Short mmCIF file of C-alpha atoms in Angstrom, two decimals:
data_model
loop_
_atom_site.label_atom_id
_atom_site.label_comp_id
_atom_site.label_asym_id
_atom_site.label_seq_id
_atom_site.Cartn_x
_atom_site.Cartn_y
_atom_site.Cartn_z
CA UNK B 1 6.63 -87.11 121.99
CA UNK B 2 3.86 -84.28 122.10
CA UNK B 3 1.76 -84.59 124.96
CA UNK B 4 -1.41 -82.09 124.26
CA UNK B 5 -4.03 -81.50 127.14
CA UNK B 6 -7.06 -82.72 126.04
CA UNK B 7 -9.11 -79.33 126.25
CA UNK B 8 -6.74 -77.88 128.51
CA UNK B 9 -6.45 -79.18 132.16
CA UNK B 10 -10.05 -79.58 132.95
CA UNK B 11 -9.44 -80.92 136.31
CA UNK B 12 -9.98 -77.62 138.27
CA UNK B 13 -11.33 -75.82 135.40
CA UNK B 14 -14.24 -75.85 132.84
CA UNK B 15 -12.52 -77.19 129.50
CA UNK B 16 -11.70 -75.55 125.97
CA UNK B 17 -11.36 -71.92 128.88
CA UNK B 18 -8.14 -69.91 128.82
CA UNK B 19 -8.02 -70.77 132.51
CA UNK B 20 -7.83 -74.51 131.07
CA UNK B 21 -5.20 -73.92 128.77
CA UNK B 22 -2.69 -72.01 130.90
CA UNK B 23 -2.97 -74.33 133.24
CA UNK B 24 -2.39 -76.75 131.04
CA UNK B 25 0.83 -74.95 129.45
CA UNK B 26 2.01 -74.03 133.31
CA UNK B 27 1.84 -77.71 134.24
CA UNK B 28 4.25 -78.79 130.93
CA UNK B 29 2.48 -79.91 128.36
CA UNK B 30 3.50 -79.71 125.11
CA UNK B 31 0.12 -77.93 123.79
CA UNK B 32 -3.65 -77.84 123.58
CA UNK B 33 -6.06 -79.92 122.35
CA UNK B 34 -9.36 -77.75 121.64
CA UNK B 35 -12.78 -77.70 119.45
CA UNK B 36 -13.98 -75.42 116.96
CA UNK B 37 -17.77 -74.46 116.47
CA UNK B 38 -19.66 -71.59 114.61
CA UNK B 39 -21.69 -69.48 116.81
CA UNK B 40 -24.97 -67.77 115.56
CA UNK B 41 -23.13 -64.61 115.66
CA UNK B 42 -20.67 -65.73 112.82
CA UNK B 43 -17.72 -66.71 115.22
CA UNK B 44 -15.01 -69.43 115.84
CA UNK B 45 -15.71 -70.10 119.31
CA UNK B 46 -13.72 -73.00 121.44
CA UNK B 47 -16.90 -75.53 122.20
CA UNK B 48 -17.32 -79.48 122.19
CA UNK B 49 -20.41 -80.15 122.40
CA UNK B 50 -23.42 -79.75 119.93
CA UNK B 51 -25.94 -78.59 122.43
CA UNK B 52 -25.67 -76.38 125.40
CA UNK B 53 -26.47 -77.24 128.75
CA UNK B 54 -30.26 -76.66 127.95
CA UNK B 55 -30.08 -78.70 125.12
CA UNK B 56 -29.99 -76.04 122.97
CA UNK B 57 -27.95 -75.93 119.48
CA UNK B 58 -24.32 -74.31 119.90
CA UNK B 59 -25.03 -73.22 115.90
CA UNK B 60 -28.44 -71.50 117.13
CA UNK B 61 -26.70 -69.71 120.11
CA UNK B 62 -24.79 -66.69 119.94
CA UNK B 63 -21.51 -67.01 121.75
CA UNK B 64 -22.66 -64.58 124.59
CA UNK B 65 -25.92 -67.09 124.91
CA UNK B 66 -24.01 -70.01 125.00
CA UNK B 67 -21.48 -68.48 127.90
CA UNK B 68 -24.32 -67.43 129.85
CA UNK B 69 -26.28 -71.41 129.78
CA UNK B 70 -22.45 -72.79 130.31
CA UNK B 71 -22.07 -70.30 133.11
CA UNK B 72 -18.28 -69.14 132.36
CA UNK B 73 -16.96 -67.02 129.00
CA UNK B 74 -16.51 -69.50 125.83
CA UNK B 75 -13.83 -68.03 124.30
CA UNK B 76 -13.21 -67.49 120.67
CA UNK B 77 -10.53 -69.45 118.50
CA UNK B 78 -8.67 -65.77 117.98
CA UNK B 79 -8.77 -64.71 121.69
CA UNK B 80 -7.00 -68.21 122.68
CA UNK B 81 -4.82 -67.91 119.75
CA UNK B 82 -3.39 -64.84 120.69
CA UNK B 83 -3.09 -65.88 124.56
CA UNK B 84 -1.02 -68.60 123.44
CA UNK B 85 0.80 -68.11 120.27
CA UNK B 86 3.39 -70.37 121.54
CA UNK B 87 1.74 -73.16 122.34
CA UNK B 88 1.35 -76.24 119.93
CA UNK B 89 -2.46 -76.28 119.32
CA UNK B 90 -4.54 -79.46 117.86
CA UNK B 91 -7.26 -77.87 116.61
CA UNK B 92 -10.38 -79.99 115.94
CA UNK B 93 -13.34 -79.18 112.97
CA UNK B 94 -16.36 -80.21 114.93
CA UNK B 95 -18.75 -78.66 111.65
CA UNK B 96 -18.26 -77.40 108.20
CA UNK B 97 -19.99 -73.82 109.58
CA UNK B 98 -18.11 -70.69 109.25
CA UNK B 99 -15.28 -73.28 107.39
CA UNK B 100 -13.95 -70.53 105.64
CA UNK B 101 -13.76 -67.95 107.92
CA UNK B 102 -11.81 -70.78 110.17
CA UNK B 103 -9.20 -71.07 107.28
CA UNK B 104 -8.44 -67.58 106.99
CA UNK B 105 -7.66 -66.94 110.56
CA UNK B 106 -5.58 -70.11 110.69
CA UNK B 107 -3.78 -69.30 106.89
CA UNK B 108 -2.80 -65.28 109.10
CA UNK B 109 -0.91 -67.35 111.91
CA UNK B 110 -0.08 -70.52 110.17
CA UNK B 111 3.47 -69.99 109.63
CA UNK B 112 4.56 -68.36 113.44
CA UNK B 113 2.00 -70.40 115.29
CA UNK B 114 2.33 -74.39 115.45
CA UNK B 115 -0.85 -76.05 114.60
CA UNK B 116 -2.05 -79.48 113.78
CA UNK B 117 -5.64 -78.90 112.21
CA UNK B 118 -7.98 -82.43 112.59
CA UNK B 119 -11.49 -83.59 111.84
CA UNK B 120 -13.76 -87.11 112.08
CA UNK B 121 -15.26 -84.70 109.10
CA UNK B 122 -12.40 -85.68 106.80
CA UNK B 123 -13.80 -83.77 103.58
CA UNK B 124 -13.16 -80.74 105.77
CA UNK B 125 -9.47 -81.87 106.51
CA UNK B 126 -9.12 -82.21 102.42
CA UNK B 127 -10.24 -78.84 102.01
CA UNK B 128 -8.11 -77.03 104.03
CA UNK B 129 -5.32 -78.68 102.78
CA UNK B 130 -6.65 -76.37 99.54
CA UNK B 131 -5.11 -73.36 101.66
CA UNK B 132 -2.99 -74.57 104.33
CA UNK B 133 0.79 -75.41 104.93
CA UNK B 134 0.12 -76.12 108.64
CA UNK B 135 0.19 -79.95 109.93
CA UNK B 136 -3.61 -81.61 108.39
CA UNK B 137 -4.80 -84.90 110.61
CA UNK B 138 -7.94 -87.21 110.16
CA UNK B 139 -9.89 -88.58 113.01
CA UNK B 140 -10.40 -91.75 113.29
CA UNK B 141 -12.77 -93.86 115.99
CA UNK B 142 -13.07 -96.89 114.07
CA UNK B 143 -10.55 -99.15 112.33
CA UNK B 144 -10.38 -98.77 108.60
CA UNK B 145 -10.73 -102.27 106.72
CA UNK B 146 -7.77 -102.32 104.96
CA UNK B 147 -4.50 -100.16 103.99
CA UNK B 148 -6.31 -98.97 100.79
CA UNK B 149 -7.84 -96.13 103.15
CA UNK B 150 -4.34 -95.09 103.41
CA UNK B 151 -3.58 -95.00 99.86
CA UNK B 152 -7.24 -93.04 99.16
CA UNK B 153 -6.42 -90.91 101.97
CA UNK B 154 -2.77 -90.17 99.85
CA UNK B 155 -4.33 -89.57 96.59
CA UNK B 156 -6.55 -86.97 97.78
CA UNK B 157 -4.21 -84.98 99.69
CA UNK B 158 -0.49 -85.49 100.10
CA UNK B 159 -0.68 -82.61 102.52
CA UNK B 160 -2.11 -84.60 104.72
CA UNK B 161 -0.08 -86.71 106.81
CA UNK B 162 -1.02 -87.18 110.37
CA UNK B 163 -3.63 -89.57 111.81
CA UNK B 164 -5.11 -89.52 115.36
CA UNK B 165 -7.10 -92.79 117.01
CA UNK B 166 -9.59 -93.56 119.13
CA UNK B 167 -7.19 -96.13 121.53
CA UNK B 168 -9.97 -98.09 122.09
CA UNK B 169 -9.65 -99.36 118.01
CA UNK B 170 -5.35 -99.18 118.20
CA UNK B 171 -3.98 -101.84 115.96
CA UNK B 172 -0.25 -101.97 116.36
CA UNK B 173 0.32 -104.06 112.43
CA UNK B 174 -1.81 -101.33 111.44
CA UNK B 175 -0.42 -98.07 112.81
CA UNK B 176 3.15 -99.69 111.34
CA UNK B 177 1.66 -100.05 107.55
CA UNK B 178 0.64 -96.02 108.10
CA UNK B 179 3.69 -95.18 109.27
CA UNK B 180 5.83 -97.29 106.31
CA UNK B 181 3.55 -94.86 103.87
CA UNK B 182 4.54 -91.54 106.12
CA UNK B 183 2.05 -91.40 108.26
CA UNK B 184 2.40 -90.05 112.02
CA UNK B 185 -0.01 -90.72 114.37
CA UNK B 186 -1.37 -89.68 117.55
CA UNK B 187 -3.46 -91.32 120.09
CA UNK B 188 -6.49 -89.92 122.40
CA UNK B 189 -8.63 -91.95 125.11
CA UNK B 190 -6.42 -93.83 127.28
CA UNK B 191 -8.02 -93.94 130.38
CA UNK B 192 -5.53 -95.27 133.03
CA UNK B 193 -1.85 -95.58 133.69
CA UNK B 194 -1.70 -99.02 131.65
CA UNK B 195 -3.13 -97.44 128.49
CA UNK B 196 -1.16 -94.74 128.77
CA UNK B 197 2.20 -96.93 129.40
CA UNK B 198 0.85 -98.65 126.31
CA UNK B 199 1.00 -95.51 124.37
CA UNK B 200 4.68 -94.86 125.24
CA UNK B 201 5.77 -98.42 123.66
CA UNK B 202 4.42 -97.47 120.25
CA UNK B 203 5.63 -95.62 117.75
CA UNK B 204 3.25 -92.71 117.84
CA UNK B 205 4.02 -88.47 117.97
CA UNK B 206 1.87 -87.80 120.26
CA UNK B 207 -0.89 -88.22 123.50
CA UNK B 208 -3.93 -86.42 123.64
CA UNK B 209 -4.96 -86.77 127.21
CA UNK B 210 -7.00 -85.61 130.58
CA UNK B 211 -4.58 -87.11 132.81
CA UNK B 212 -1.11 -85.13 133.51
CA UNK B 213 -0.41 -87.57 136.25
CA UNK B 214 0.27 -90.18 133.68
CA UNK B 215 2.16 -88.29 131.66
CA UNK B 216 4.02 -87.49 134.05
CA UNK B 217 3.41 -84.03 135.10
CA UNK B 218 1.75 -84.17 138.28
CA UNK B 219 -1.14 -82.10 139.65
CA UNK B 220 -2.34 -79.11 137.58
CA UNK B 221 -2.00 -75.03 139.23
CA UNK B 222 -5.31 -73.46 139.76
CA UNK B 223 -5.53 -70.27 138.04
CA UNK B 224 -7.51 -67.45 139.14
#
């Protein structure tokens, strides 16, 4: 099973940092989960939220703005890229902004760098399986009514193939059906050790999580 650190290991650092994701990758998980925005300056830069600290638009901010209101260096999707080639990397579409710049730096590395590319913007997920080999994954924080999603979701990519949930809306029958049609799945938002006990007994690829205690990897290094 893949256990990704949800934005790196944000316990001792500021998340979606390189300082979050080697510690992160020092501690023993698998890989990184991170989020992409489009700075005003026309970059990729690693960002979850849609306004800075002053309540400012990420899009209207140019990457050395936005470091300066976050108070530490946001880094771009290329420098953590190349700091961690190695690493298994969920990368999340927050926006379709700078989409196909995004594609074209992913299509350079896709084949020597593992990736699992994922949006709740699932038209942007469809696209990129347009260009892309690399592993393509929906979003999902709400239960879809019935299995047809899953057979829409087939007919307009077959690339795509991986589906990550909210574990607040985890439906065991359902999660089964997906995986009967191919589907893999991975989980995010278990908050305590229960949940994430829970996540072990199913038959999922993956964790996406903040805790590496209940994952069992411990405390997390500080790096300098």
């Amino acid at each position: 099973m893949h256990l990704l650190a949800h934005r790196g290991c944000t316990q001792q650092h500021p998340e979606n940092t390189l300082a979050a994701f080697a510690s992160a990758l020092a501690l023993g998980f698998t890989g990184i989960e991170t989020d992409v925005r489009w700075s005003l300056d026309g970059e990729a830069i690693l960002y979850h939220d849609r306004l800075s600290p002053r309540g400012q638009a990420v899009a209207a901010l140019t990457r050395k703005e936005l470091s300066h209101q976050a108070g530490f260096i946001v880094p771009s999707l290329n420098e953590a890229l190349d700091a961690f080639p190695d690493a298994f990397w969920n990368i999340e579409l927050k926006t379709p902004d700078g989409l196909a710049s995004i594609l074209a730096t992913l299509a350079k590395i896709q084949h020597k760098t593992p990736m699992l590319l994922s949006s709740f913007y699932h038209p942007l997920i469809q696209e990129a399986a347009n260009t892309l080999d690399t592993y393509l994954g929906l979003l999902f924080a709400s239960r879809p009514l019935s299995v047809n999603t899953l057979l829409e979701i087939n007919y307009a990519s077959s690339k795509i193939k991986t589906l990550i949930w909210d574990f607040e809306i985890l439906d065991p029958l359902y999660l089964d059906e997906a995986q009967r049609l191919g589907f893999a799945h991975f989980v995010y938002g278990a908050a305590n050790e229960i949940e994430h006990e829970g996540c072990r007994n199913l038959a999922i690829e993956g964790i996406i999580t903040d805790y590496p205690e209940w994952v069992g990897l411990g405390s997390a290094p500080r790096w300098q």
